[in-house]
Short mmCIF file of C-alpha atoms in Angstrom, two decimals:
data_model
loop_
_atom_site.label_atom_id
_atom_site.label_comp_id
_atom_site.label_asym_id
_atom_site.label_seq_id
_atom_site.Cartn_x
_atom_site.Cartn_y
_atom_site.Cartn_z
CA MET A 756 107.11 74.40 104.16
CA THR A 757 109.75 75.76 102.46
CA THR A 758 108.93 77.42 99.06
CA ASP A 759 111.36 77.12 96.01
CA ILE A 760 111.57 80.11 94.47
CA SER A 761 113.41 81.70 91.67
CA LEU A 762 114.09 85.90 91.71
CA LEU A 763 114.90 87.12 88.01
CA PHE A 764 116.87 90.13 88.31
CA PHE A 765 116.49 92.78 85.20
CA ASP A 766 118.48 95.77 84.70
CA PRO A 767 116.06 98.72 85.45
CA HIS A 768 117.44 101.13 82.75
CA THR A 769 116.32 98.51 79.69
CA LEU A 770 113.23 97.57 81.42
CA ASN A 771 111.00 99.27 79.26
CA GLY A 772 112.33 97.72 76.25
CA SER A 773 112.69 93.94 75.40
CA LEU A 774 112.05 91.93 78.93
CA ASP A 775 114.11 88.98 78.07
CA SER A 776 117.22 91.30 77.39
CA ALA A 777 116.96 93.17 80.24
CA LEU A 778 117.08 89.91 82.09
CA VAL A 779 120.60 89.98 83.95
CA ALA A 780 120.49 87.09 86.91
CA ILE A 781 118.59 84.72 88.44
CA VAL A 782 119.22 83.54 91.89
CA ASP A 783 117.21 80.23 93.15
CA THR A 784 116.46 80.61 96.79
CA GLU A 785 114.89 78.70 99.53
CA ALA A 786 112.00 80.38 101.29
CA ALA A 787 111.16 78.83 104.70
CA ARG A 788 108.18 81.65 105.73
CA ALA A 789 107.25 82.75 102.28
CA ARG A 790 103.20 82.61 101.75
CA HIS A 791 101.84 82.30 98.51
CA SER A 792 98.31 81.51 96.83
CA ASP A 793 96.41 82.04 93.82
CA ASN A 794 96.53 86.04 93.52
CA GLY A 795 99.79 86.80 95.62
CA LEU A 796 103.03 85.93 96.98
CA PHE A 797 104.42 87.64 100.07
CA ILE A 798 108.16 87.05 100.98
CA PRO A 799 109.00 88.07 104.54
CA SER A 800 111.87 90.44 104.77
CA GLY A 801 115.13 88.92 105.29
CA THR A 802 114.05 85.28 105.27
CA LEU A 803 115.61 83.88 101.79
CA HIS A 804 118.30 81.57 101.68
CA ALA A 805 119.91 81.90 98.03
CA GLN A 806 121.19 78.62 96.58
CA TRP A 807 122.40 79.20 93.11
CA LEU A 808 123.16 82.25 90.82
CA SER A 809 122.53 82.24 86.96
CA ASN A 810 123.36 84.45 84.13
CA ALA A 811 123.29 84.55 80.62
CA HIS A 812 127.32 83.13 80.78
CA HIS A 813 127.03 80.32 83.24
CA MET A 814 124.18 78.57 85.13
CA HIS A 815 124.16 77.30 88.94
CA VAL A 816 127.11 78.77 90.36
CA PRO A 817 126.77 77.71 94.05
CA MET A 818 125.81 80.85 96.02
CA PRO A 819 125.13 79.55 99.58
CA MET A 820 124.16 83.03 101.57
CA LYS A 821 121.89 83.26 104.22
CA ASP A 822 119.70 86.32 104.75
CA PHE A 823 119.66 87.09 101.01
CA ASP A 824 117.39 90.23 99.88
CA PHE A 825 116.19 92.47 97.40
CA GLN A 826 114.38 94.93 99.30
CA VAL A 827 115.61 98.49 99.93
CA PHE A 828 112.53 100.05 101.93
CA ASN A 829 114.60 100.69 104.94
CA ALA A 830 118.02 100.53 106.22
CA GLY A 831 118.20 96.63 107.16
CA GLN A 832 116.96 95.73 103.88
CA ARG A 833 119.21 98.28 101.98
CA LYS A 834 122.00 96.59 103.87
CA ARG A 835 121.53 92.98 103.40
CA THR A 836 120.48 94.24 99.42
CA GLN A 837 124.06 95.46 98.91
CA ASP A 838 125.83 92.82 100.34
CA SER A 839 123.65 90.14 98.14
CA ARG A 840 124.29 92.33 94.92
CA SER A 841 128.08 92.34 96.02
CA CYS A 842 127.99 88.71 96.36
CA MET A 843 126.43 88.37 93.21
CA HIS A 844 129.21 90.25 91.65
CA VAL A 845 132.09 88.19 93.22
CA LEU A 846 130.72 84.86 92.10
CA ASP A 847 129.96 86.09 88.55
CA PRO A 848 132.95 83.81 87.11
CA THR A 849 133.12 85.82 83.88
CA LEU A 850 134.54 89.31 82.24
CA HIS A 851 131.12 90.29 81.84
CA ARG A 852 130.78 91.26 85.30
CA ARG A 853 128.17 94.25 86.33
CA PRO A 854 129.11 96.95 88.88
CA SER A 855 128.54 95.20 92.09
CA ASP A 856 126.60 98.31 93.19
CA GLN A 857 124.20 98.16 90.32
CA ALA A 858 120.67 98.59 91.08
CA LEU A 859 118.86 95.53 89.76
CA MET A 860 115.42 94.86 90.10
CA ALA A 861 113.67 91.59 91.36
CA THR A 862 110.51 92.06 88.65
CA LEU A 863 109.43 88.41 88.51
CA ALA A 864 109.38 85.77 91.03
CA VAL A 865 108.86 81.96 90.01
CA THR A 866 107.40 79.36 92.02
CA HIS A 867 108.24 75.93 91.24
CA HIS A 868 105.85 73.02 92.33
CA LEU A 869 105.13 69.54 90.84
CA GLY A 870 103.98 69.79 87.19
CA LYS A 871 103.74 73.76 86.99
CA CYS A 872 105.68 76.79 87.57
CA SER A 873 103.60 80.01 88.92
CA VAL A 874 105.02 83.18 87.74
CA TYR A 875 104.16 86.86 90.27
CA HIS A 876 104.95 90.16 89.24
CA TYR A 877 106.59 92.50 91.72
CA ILE A 878 104.26 94.82 93.16
CA HIS A 879 104.98 96.46 96.57
CA GLU A 880 106.98 96.50 99.53
CA GLY A 881 107.51 97.66 102.92
CA GLU A 882 108.96 96.95 106.63
CA ALA A 883 107.17 93.49 106.77
CA GLY A 884 108.52 91.98 103.36
CA ALA A 885 107.32 92.38 99.75
CA LEU A 886 104.53 91.38 97.74
CA PHE A 887 104.11 89.77 94.25
CA LEU A 888 100.86 89.45 92.00
CA HIS A 889 100.23 86.00 90.33
CA LEU A 890 100.37 86.68 86.50
CA MET A 891 100.37 83.38 85.13
CA ASP A 892 101.12 79.33 85.48
CA VAL A 893 103.58 77.74 83.04
CA GLU A 894 105.06 74.18 82.16
CA PRO A 895 108.13 73.42 84.16
CA VAL A 896 111.13 75.63 83.35
CA GLU A 897 114.72 73.75 82.16
CA ARG A 898 116.19 75.51 84.93
CA ALA A 899 119.55 74.90 83.34
CA SER A 900 118.70 77.03 80.00
CA TRP A 901 119.40 80.61 80.01
CA ARG A 902 116.99 80.70 76.65
CA ALA A 903 114.38 78.96 78.71
CA TRP A 904 114.48 81.83 81.19
CA GLN A 905 114.34 84.30 78.18
CA ARG A 906 111.30 82.88 77.02
CA LEU A 907 109.36 82.76 80.29
CA ALA A 908 110.52 86.72 80.21
CA ARG A 909 109.14 87.26 77.49
CA SER A 910 105.79 85.46 77.67
CA ALA A 911 105.82 87.62 80.90
CA ALA A 912 106.29 90.76 79.32
CA ALA A 913 103.13 89.67 77.00
CA ARG A 914 101.31 89.36 79.92
CA VAL A 915 102.10 92.49 81.52
CA ALA A 916 100.98 94.37 78.52
CA VAL A 917 97.68 93.18 78.87
CA SER A 918 97.32 93.44 82.65
CA GLN A 919 99.37 97.49 82.66
CA PRO A 920 96.20 99.26 82.47
CA MET A 921 94.90 97.76 86.14
CA LEU A 922 97.86 99.20 87.62
CA SER A 923 96.73 102.48 89.18
CA ASP A 924 98.37 105.17 91.10
CA ASP A 925 96.68 104.35 93.98
CA CYS A 926 99.20 101.27 94.82
CA TRP A 927 97.69 99.33 92.07
CA TYR A 928 94.15 98.94 93.62
CA VAL A 929 90.85 98.11 91.98
CA ARG A 930 87.33 98.68 93.73
CA TRP A 931 84.19 96.02 93.75
CA ARG A 932 81.40 98.60 93.70
CA PRO A 933 82.95 101.51 94.58
CA GLU A 934 79.85 103.44 95.32
CA MET A 935 78.56 101.26 98.30
CA GLU A 936 80.24 100.18 101.64
CA LEU A 937 80.20 96.37 102.69
CA GLU A 938 80.71 96.10 106.34
CA ARG A 939 79.47 93.65 109.44
CA LYS A 940 79.30 95.03 112.98
CA PHE A 941 80.43 93.57 116.45
CA THR A 942 78.40 95.67 119.13
CA SER A 943 79.54 96.20 122.70
CA PHE A 944 78.03 98.57 125.37
CA GLN A 945 80.77 97.65 127.44
CA ILE A 946 84.28 98.73 126.35
CA PRO A 947 86.82 96.52 126.53
CA ASP A 948 90.73 97.09 126.09
CA MET A 949 90.75 97.80 122.24
CA TRP A 950 94.60 98.41 122.30
CA GLN A 951 95.10 95.10 123.52
CA LEU A 952 92.42 93.55 121.43
CA SER A 953 93.49 95.02 118.22
CA THR A 954 97.55 94.34 118.58
CA ALA A 955 96.59 90.88 119.45
CA MET A 956 94.81 90.31 116.23
CA HIS A 957 97.80 92.62 114.44
CA LYS A 958 100.08 89.84 116.22
CA ALA A 959 98.24 87.04 114.96
CA PHE A 960 97.90 88.30 111.31
CA GLY A 961 101.87 88.88 111.22
CA GLU A 962 102.46 85.28 112.42
CA GLY A 963 100.25 84.03 109.71
CA ALA A 964 97.51 82.45 111.96
CA PHE A 965 94.84 82.91 109.32
CA LYS A 966 94.74 80.79 106.02
CA ASP A 967 95.58 82.97 102.85
CA LEU A 968 95.44 86.45 104.79
CA VAL A 969 98.74 88.49 105.32
CA LEU A 970 98.85 92.12 106.49
CA GLU A 971 98.61 94.92 104.20
CA ILE A 972 101.71 96.65 103.13
CA ASP A 973 102.20 100.18 104.34
CA ARG A 974 98.34 99.98 105.85
CA ASP A 975 98.68 97.37 108.55
CA PHE A 976 98.29 99.15 111.54
CA GLN A 977 96.36 102.74 111.45
CA THR A 978 95.04 104.63 114.39
CA TYR A 979 92.65 107.87 113.89
CA ASP A 980 90.72 109.88 116.31
CA TYR A 981 88.17 112.65 115.44
CA GLU A 982 84.74 114.28 115.97
CA SER A 983 82.11 113.43 113.71
CA HIS A 984 79.16 116.12 113.67
CA ILE A 985 76.10 114.12 112.19
CA PHE A 986 72.99 115.40 110.44
CA GLU A 987 70.12 113.06 110.26
CA VAL A 988 68.24 112.75 106.65
CA THR A 989 64.97 112.02 106.38
CA GLY A 990 61.23 112.70 104.10
CA ASP A 991 62.42 111.53 100.90
CA PRO A 992 63.19 107.73 100.86
CA LEU A 993 65.44 108.31 98.07
CA GLU A 994 67.62 110.85 100.47
CA THR A 995 67.31 109.08 103.78
CA GLY A 996 70.49 108.31 105.68
CA TYR A 997 72.64 111.16 107.23
CA ILE A 998 75.22 113.24 106.37
CA SER A 999 78.55 113.91 108.78
CA PHE A 1000 81.15 116.14 109.10
CA ILE A 1001 84.64 115.31 110.39
CA PRO A 1002 87.00 118.17 111.28
CA GLN A 1003 90.69 117.68 109.83
CA ALA A 1004 93.58 118.79 111.61
CA ASP A 1005 94.78 120.98 108.65
CA GLY A 1006 91.56 122.91 109.01
CA LEU A 1007 89.90 121.10 106.14
CA MET A 1008 86.65 119.14 106.54
CA ALA A 1009 85.86 115.44 105.85
CA VAL A 1010 82.56 114.84 104.45
CA LYS A 1011 80.83 111.45 104.38
CA ARG A 1012 76.96 110.82 103.46
CA LYS A 1013 75.20 107.36 103.78
CA TRP A 1014 72.15 106.48 102.10
CA PHE A 1015 69.67 103.76 103.68
CA LEU A 1016 66.21 103.17 104.86
CA GLU A 1017 66.95 100.63 107.44
CA ASN A 1018 70.21 99.53 108.65
CA ALA A 1019 72.01 97.05 106.50
CA GLU A 1020 75.87 95.39 105.69
CA LEU A 1021 75.49 96.87 102.10
CA ARG A 1022 74.70 100.73 101.87
CA ARG A 1023 75.60 103.70 99.37
CA GLU A 1024 78.32 105.97 100.78
CA ASP A 1025 80.04 108.98 99.51
CA PHE A 1026 83.13 109.67 101.26
CA ASN A 1027 85.17 112.86 100.19
CA THR A 1028 88.39 114.46 102.18
CA ASP A 1029 89.82 117.91 102.32
CA GLN A 1030 86.93 119.91 101.60
CA PRO A 1031 87.02 123.80 102.02
CA VAL A 1032 83.79 123.74 104.48
CA ALA A 1033 84.16 125.83 107.41
CA PHE A 1034 83.22 124.40 110.93
CA ALA A 1035 80.56 127.01 111.03
CA ASP A 1036 79.41 126.37 108.07
CA ILE A 1037 78.62 122.43 108.00
CA GLU A 1038 74.59 123.04 108.46
CA THR A 1039 74.28 125.06 105.36
CA HIS A 1040 76.55 123.07 103.67
CA ALA A 1041 74.44 119.87 104.52
CA ARG A 1042 71.34 121.79 103.31
CA SER A 1043 73.17 122.37 99.95
CA MET A 1044 73.62 118.64 99.48
CA THR A 1045 70.02 117.33 99.94
CA SER A 1046 66.45 118.64 99.49
CA ALA A 1047 64.96 116.36 102.42
CA ASN A 1048 64.65 117.08 106.16
CA LEU A 1049 67.62 117.44 108.31
CA CYS A 1050 68.30 117.04 111.73
CA ARG A 1051 71.56 117.82 113.09
CA LEU A 1052 72.02 115.54 116.29
CA LYS A 1053 74.83 115.78 118.98
CA PRO A 1054 78.49 115.12 117.95
CA PHE A 1055 80.51 112.13 119.20
CA ARG A 1056 84.13 111.93 119.18
CA ARG A 1057 85.64 108.19 117.52
CA THR A 1058 88.72 106.80 118.22
CA ARG A 1059 89.46 103.92 116.09
CA ILE A 1060 92.66 101.46 115.61
CA ASP A 1061 92.58 99.57 112.15
CA ILE A 1062 94.10 96.47 111.19
CA ASN A 1063 94.24 96.47 107.36
CA PHE A 1064 95.12 93.04 105.53
CA GLU A 1065 94.23 91.12 101.97
CA SER A 1066 93.97 87.78 100.72
CA LEU A 1067 96.80 86.01 98.85
CA ARG A 1068 93.87 84.00 97.16
CA THR A 1069 92.17 86.56 95.64
CA GLY A 1070 93.71 89.52 96.48
CA ASN A 1071 90.49 91.28 98.08
CA GLY A 1072 91.46 93.69 100.96
CA PHE A 1073 89.53 94.33 104.55
CA GLY A 1074 89.67 96.42 107.20
CA ALA A 1075 89.08 95.44 110.82
CA TYR A 1076 88.19 98.65 112.70
CA PHE A 1077 88.41 98.50 116.62
CA ASP A 1078 86.24 101.36 117.68
CA VAL A 1079 85.09 103.48 120.25
CA CYS A 1080 82.28 106.11 120.81
CA ARG A 1081 81.50 108.50 122.95
CA MET A 1082 79.36 111.59 122.93
CA VAL A 1083 81.33 114.68 123.41
CA ASP A 1084 79.33 115.72 126.43
CA GLY A 1085 80.01 112.21 127.49
CA SER A 1086 76.19 111.29 127.87
CA ALA A 1087 76.98 107.95 126.16
CA GLU A 1088 79.55 105.59 124.62
CA PHE A 1089 79.43 102.10 123.34
CA ALA A 1090 82.64 99.46 121.32
CA GLN A 1091 82.14 98.01 117.96
CA VAL A 1092 84.52 96.18 115.91
CA GLU A 1093 83.98 96.49 112.28
CA VAL A 1094 85.01 94.29 109.09
CA GLU A 1095 84.93 96.36 106.21
CA TYR A 1096 85.52 95.27 102.62
CA CYS A 1097 87.94 98.13 101.27
CA ARG A 1098 89.60 97.30 97.56
CA SER A 1099 91.38 94.70 95.68
CA ARG A 1100 94.50 94.18 93.71
CA THR A 1101 95.18 91.39 91.39
CA LEU A 1102 96.17 91.31 87.48
CA HIS A 1103 93.12 88.49 87.10
CA THR A 1104 89.14 89.05 87.32
CA LEU A 1105 87.85 90.36 90.36
CA ARG A 1106 85.90 87.73 92.20
CA GLU A 1107 84.53 86.30 95.00
CA VAL A 1108 84.26 89.83 97.37
CA GLU A 1109 81.09 88.67 99.33
CA GLU A 1110 82.54 84.81 99.76
CA ASP A 1111 85.92 86.56 101.26
CA PHE A 1112 83.58 89.18 103.50
CA GLU A 1113 82.07 85.96 104.51
CA THR A 1114 85.01 84.46 105.39
CA VAL A 1115 86.95 87.29 107.30
CA SER A 1116 83.79 88.23 109.01
CA ASN A 1117 83.86 84.79 110.59
CA VAL A 1118 87.86 85.06 111.56
CA MET A 1119 86.66 88.10 113.18
CA ARG A 1120 83.51 86.34 115.30
CA ASP A 1121 85.89 83.29 115.95
CA PHE A 1122 88.47 86.05 117.45
CA LEU A 1123 86.25 87.49 119.76
CA ALA A 1124 84.72 84.69 121.15
CA GLU A 1125 87.74 83.25 121.93
CA ARG A 1126 88.45 86.07 123.99
CA ASN A 1127 84.95 85.62 125.75
CA LEU A 1128 84.13 89.10 124.88
CA PRO A 1129 80.47 90.81 125.01
CA PHE A 1130 80.59 92.00 121.36
CA GLN A 1131 77.11 90.72 119.40
CA GLN A 1132 76.47 90.84 115.91
CA ASP A 1133 74.30 93.24 114.41
CA LEU A 1134 73.55 96.30 112.94
CA TYR A 1135 73.71 98.94 115.36
CA SER A 1136 74.76 102.06 113.12
CA LYS A 1137 76.52 105.36 114.57
CA LEU A 1138 73.23 106.96 113.49
CA ASP A 1139 71.41 104.80 115.70
CA PHE A 1140 73.79 105.75 118.90
CA ALA A 1141 73.57 109.62 117.48
CA ARG A 1142 69.75 109.40 117.81
CA GLU A 1143 69.63 107.67 120.87
CA ALA A 1144 72.01 110.06 122.90
CA SER A 1145 70.51 112.88 121.47
CA ARG A 1146 67.02 112.24 123.15
CA LEU A 1147 68.80 111.93 126.65
#
């Protein structure tokens, strides 16, 4: 279904002043592959068809241009964007033309529906496309009136001023219960081809197979391979769990700690990277972290492929982790697929994390079942694995 999207372009040099005065042009587009919901609008790169160009002097100048673009992340996008800006320059039938190479920012995107318009604010772009976050809904815009568009820009500026504190330096993410880990596990002691499995899921996400879920820009596919040196913590119920040390390639150490009396989907977790802990000192460091009993278990190696995605409906982001864990001495191994809540980005109230967690966990359950793979939903932990293997 084609989405009717108006892109509002602003002069970045005056954007910090009055938003309506910074409004330079509007391009009405048809977006055959755009996806949108209550929280987000995702526009795949290179898929827009421009229809009309408007500015303060002329409204609805015909602009029949395929492959219209505004992104600059890669060379192909930059070429299409430069061609688009040049076209906007040539088609402007006034003496007020701006330079054809002027950098204009597509700060707002407006989707037109029966009875309302939804306004989205630009937030992120990458190889696959650009993401806008929902800002507000308004009455249908009088599209032939520049003043109507300026009023919309002013209203958006007021809403952005309220939402701006929510935009942090970490790609504008917030996190529900940041001290906790929420994850569901699917375990198999027969190890399938995890590369084939993970790439199949990545492809399915990219093709829009899962309702309202899109790959997370810049984090959609990640691979890791590292050792984990684990200490079981027992005795004091308030301290029980484990501490693990993960040597980094740069000589520093990642230190993870989890607190739990029994396996569960929601557990307290603390994870810090880039710690100046020498490998020879990890036991001493572990003892400095707790007064409870420590038992050093056999180390294992974890090979992990991550698919990260987020909901266009709520802004909640999750990871699907495809793991193979093997003891360093080769004595035991197993495979596990985890679904974990990671972070959220929204200009509205954080919501429905647990509901989304159930939804995406069921997506994974069904994905595995369709392939007849021997994964079983359970609570089997890495501590269980290390503890059992250490007895061998």
